[in-house]
CSV table of C-alpha atoms in Angstrom, one decimal:
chain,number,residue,atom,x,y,z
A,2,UNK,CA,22.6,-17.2,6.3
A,3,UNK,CA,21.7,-14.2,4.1
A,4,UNK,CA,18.0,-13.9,2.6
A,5,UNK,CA,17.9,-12.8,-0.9
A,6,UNK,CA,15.2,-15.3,-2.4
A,7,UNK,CA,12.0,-16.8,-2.1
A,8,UNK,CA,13.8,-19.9,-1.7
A,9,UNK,CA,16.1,-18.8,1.2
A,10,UNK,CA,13.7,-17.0,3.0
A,11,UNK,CA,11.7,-20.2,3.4
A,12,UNK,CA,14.5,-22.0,4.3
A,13,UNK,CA,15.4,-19.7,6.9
A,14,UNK,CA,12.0,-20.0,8.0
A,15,UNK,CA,12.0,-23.4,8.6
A,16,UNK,CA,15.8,-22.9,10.2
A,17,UNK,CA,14.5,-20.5,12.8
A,18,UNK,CA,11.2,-22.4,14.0
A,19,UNK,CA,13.6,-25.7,14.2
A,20,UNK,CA,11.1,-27.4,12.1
A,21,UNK,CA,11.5,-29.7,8.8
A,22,UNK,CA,8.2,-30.8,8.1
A,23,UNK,CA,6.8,-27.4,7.0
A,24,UNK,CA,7.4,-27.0,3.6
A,25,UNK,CA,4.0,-27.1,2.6
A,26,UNK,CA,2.7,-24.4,5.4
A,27,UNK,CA,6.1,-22.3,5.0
A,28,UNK,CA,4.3,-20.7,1.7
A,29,UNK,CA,1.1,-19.7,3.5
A,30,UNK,CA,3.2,-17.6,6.3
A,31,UNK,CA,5.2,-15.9,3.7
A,32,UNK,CA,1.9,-15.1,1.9
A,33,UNK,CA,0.1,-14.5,5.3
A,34,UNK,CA,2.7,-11.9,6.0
A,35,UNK,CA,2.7,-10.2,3.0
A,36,UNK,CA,-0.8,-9.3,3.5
A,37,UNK,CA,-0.2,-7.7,6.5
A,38,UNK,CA,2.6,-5.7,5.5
A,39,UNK,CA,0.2,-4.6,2.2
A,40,UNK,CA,-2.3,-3.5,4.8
A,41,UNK,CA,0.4,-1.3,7.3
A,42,UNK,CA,2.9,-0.3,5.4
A,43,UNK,CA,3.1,2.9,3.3
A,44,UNK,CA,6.7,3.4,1.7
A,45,UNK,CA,7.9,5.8,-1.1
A,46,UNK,CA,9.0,2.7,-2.7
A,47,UNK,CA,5.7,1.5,-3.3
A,48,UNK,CA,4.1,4.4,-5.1
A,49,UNK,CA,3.3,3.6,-8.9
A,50,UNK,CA,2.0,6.7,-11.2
A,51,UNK,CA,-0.6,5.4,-14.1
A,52,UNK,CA,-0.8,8.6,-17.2
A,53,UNK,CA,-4.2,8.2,-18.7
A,54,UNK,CA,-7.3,10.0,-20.1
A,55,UNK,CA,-10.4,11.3,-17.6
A,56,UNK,CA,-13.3,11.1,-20.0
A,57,UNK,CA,-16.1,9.7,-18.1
A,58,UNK,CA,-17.9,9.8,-14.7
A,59,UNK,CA,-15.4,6.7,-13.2
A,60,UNK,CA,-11.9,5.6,-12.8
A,61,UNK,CA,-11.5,2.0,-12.3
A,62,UNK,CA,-8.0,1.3,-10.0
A,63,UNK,CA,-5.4,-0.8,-11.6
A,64,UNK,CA,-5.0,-3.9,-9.8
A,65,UNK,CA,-2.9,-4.0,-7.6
A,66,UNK,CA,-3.6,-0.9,-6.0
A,67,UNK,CA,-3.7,0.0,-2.3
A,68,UNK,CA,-4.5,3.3,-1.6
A,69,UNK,CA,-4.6,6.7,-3.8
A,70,UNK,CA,-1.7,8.7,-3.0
A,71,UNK,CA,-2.6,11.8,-5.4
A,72,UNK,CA,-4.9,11.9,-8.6
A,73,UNK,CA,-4.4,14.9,-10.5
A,74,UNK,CA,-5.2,16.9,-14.1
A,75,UNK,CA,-2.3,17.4,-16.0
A,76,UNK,CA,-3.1,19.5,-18.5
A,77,UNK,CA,-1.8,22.8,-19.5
A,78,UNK,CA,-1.2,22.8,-15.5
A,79,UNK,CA,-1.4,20.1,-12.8
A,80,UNK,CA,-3.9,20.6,-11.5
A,81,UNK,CA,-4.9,18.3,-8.1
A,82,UNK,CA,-8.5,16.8,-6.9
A,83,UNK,CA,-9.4,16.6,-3.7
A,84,UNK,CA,-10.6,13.8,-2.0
A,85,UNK,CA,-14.0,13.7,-0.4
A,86,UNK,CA,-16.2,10.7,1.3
A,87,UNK,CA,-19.2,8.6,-0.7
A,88,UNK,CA,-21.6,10.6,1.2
A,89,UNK,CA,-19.9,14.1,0.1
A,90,UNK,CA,-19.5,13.0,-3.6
A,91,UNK,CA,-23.9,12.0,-3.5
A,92,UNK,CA,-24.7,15.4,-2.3
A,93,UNK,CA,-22.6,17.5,-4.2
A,94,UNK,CA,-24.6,15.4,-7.4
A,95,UNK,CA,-27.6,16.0,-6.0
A,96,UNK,CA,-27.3,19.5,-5.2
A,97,UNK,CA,-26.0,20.2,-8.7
A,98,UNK,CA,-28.1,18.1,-10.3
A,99,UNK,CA,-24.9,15.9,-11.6
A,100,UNK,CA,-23.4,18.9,-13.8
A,101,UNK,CA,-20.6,18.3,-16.0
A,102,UNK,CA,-17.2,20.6,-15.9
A,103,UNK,CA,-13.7,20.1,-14.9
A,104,UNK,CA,-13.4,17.3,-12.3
A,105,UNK,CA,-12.2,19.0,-9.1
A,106,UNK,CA,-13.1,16.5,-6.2
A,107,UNK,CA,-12.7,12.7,-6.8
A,108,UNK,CA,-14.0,9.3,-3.9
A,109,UNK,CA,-12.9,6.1,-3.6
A,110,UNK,CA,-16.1,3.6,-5.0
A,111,UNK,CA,-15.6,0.4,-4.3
A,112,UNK,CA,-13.1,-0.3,-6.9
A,113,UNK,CA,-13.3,2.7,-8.7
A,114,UNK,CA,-12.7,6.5,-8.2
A,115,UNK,CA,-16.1,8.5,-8.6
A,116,UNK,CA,-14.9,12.1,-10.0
A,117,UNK,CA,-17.1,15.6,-10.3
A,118,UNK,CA,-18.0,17.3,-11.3
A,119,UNK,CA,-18.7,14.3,-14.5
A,120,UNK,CA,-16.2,15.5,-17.0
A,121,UNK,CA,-17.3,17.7,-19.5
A,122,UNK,CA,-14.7,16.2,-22.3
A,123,UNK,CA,-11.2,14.4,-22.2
A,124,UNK,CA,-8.8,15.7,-19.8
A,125,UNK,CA,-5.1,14.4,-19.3
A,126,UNK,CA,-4.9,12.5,-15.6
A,127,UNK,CA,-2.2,11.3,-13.6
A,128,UNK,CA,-3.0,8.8,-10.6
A,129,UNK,CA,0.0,8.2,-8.5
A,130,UNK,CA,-1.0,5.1,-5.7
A,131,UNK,CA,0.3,2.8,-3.1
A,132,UNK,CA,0.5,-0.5,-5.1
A,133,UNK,CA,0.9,-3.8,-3.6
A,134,UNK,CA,4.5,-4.7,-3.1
A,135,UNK,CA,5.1,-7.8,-5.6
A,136,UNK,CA,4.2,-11.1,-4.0
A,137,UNK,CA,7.1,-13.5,-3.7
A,138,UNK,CA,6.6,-17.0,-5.4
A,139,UNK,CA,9.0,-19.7,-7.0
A,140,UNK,CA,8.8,-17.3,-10.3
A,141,UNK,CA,8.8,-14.0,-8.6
A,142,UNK,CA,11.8,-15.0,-6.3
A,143,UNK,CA,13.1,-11.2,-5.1
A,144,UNK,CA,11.5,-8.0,-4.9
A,145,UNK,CA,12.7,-4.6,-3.1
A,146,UNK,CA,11.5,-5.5,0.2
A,147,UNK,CA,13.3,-8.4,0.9
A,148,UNK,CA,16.3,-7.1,-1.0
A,149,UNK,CA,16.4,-4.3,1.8
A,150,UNK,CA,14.8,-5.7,4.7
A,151,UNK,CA,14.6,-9.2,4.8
A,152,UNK,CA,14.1,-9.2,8.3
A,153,UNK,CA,10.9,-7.9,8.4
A,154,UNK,CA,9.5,-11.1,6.1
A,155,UNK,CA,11.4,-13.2,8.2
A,156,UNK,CA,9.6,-12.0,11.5
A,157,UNK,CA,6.6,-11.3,9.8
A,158,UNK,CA,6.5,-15.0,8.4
A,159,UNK,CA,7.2,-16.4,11.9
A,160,UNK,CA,4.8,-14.4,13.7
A,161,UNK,CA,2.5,-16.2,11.0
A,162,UNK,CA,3.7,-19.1,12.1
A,163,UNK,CA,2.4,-19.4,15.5
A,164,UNK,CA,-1.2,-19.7,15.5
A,165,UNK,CA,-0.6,-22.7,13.0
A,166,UNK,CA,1.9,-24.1,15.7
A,167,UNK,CA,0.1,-23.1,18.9
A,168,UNK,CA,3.0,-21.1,19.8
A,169,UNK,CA,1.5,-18.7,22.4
A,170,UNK,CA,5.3,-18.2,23.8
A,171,UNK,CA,7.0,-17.4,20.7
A,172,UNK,CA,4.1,-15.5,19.1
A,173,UNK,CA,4.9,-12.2,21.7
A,174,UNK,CA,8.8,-12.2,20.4
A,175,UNK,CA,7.9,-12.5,16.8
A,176,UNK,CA,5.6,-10.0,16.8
A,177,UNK,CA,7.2,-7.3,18.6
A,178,UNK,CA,10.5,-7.8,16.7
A,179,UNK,CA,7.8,-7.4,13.5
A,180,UNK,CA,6.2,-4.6,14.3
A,181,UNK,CA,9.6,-2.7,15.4
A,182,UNK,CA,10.6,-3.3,11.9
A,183,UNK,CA,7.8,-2.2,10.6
A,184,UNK,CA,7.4,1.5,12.2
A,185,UNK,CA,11.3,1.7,11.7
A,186,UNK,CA,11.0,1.3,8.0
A,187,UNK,CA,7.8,3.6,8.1
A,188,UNK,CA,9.6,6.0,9.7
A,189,UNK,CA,12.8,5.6,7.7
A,190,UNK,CA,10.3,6.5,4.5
A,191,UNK,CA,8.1,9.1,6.0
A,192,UNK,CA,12.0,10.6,6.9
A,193,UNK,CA,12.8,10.4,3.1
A,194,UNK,CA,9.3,11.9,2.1
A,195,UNK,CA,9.3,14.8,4.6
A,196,UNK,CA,12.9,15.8,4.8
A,197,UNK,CA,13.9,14.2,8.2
A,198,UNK,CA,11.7,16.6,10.1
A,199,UNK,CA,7.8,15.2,10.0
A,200,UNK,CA,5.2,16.6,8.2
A,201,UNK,CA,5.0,20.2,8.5
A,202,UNK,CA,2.4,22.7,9.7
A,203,UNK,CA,2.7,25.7,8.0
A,204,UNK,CA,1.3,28.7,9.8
A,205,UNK,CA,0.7,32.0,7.6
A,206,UNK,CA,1.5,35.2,9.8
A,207,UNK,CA,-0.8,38.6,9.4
């Protein structure tokens, strides 16, 4: 059967572990899943661009964000921060005795991004992130995952599945199907991102 919905997806769920007296546990796999694929998965697809003012020392992260994928000025010219550690972002304050200016390196806080230096006045930002990919539910019934591979829910919910079930057997075949179609899709996006060819190294000449 084809899996377009919520709704079909737990039904094929159910279909596939031969089981009708999981409807209430079919839910928590699909969710269980989700999570995991939230955690692994970086695709094109899920990389959401907020337009906003910098005016102060911190940044919180909209909610549903992942992972920065590029925070940047865009002023007269973009103009792009680089990322340092917690530890990197304390010394360069106390080293400059937490001067103001033109942000130029920013560090993920907890849930907020720590910039510096502290900006000086307002500057035009752009933060493009991984966002979560939207979770399905009986309102949210499709999203672009399982519109283009609703396999990867499928295994991923069944691999889910077998800790609840005690299914030591099964739990090898629905994970390695899984995580096949997980590096495939990775790859197919990191394909998309990079041209077909990687990420490139480039090497200047002298």
């Amino acid at each position: 059967m084809a899996i377009t919905t919520y709704a079909e997806l737990k039904t094929a769920v159910a279909n596939w572990l031969n089981r009708d007296d999981l409807t209430t546990v079919i839910p928590d796999f699909i969710s269980l899943a989700e999570t995991d694929i939230n955690r692994k998965l970086r695709h094109y697809k899920m990389i959401e661009r907020v337009d906003a003012t910098l005016d102060s020392r911190y940044v919180q992260v909209p909610a549903d964000w992942l992972e920065t994928f590029r925070f940047n000025l865009t002023d007269a010219a973009t103009v792009r921060l680089d990322l340092i550690g917690a530890e990197d972002m304390l010394q360069k304050r106390e080293l400059n005795r937490d001067t103001t200016g033109v942000p130029q390196f920013y560090a993920q806080i907890g849930d907020s991004i720590e910039v510096f230096p502290s900006p000086a006045g307002e500057y035009p930002m752009q933060l493009a992130y991984y966002a979560e990919i939207p979770k399905l539910s009986d309102t949210t019934t499709f999203n672009w995952l399982l519109q283009s591979d609703p396999d990867l829910y499928l295994y991923g919910s069944l691999m889910q599945s077998a800790p609840y079930l005690l299914d030591d057997a099964r739990m090898q075949t629905w994970a390695s199907l899984y995580q096949n179609g997980l590096a495939s899709l990775q790859k197919a996006s990191d394909d998309t991102r990079f041209g077909g060819s990687g990420r490139r190294i480039i090497i200047s000449s002298y």
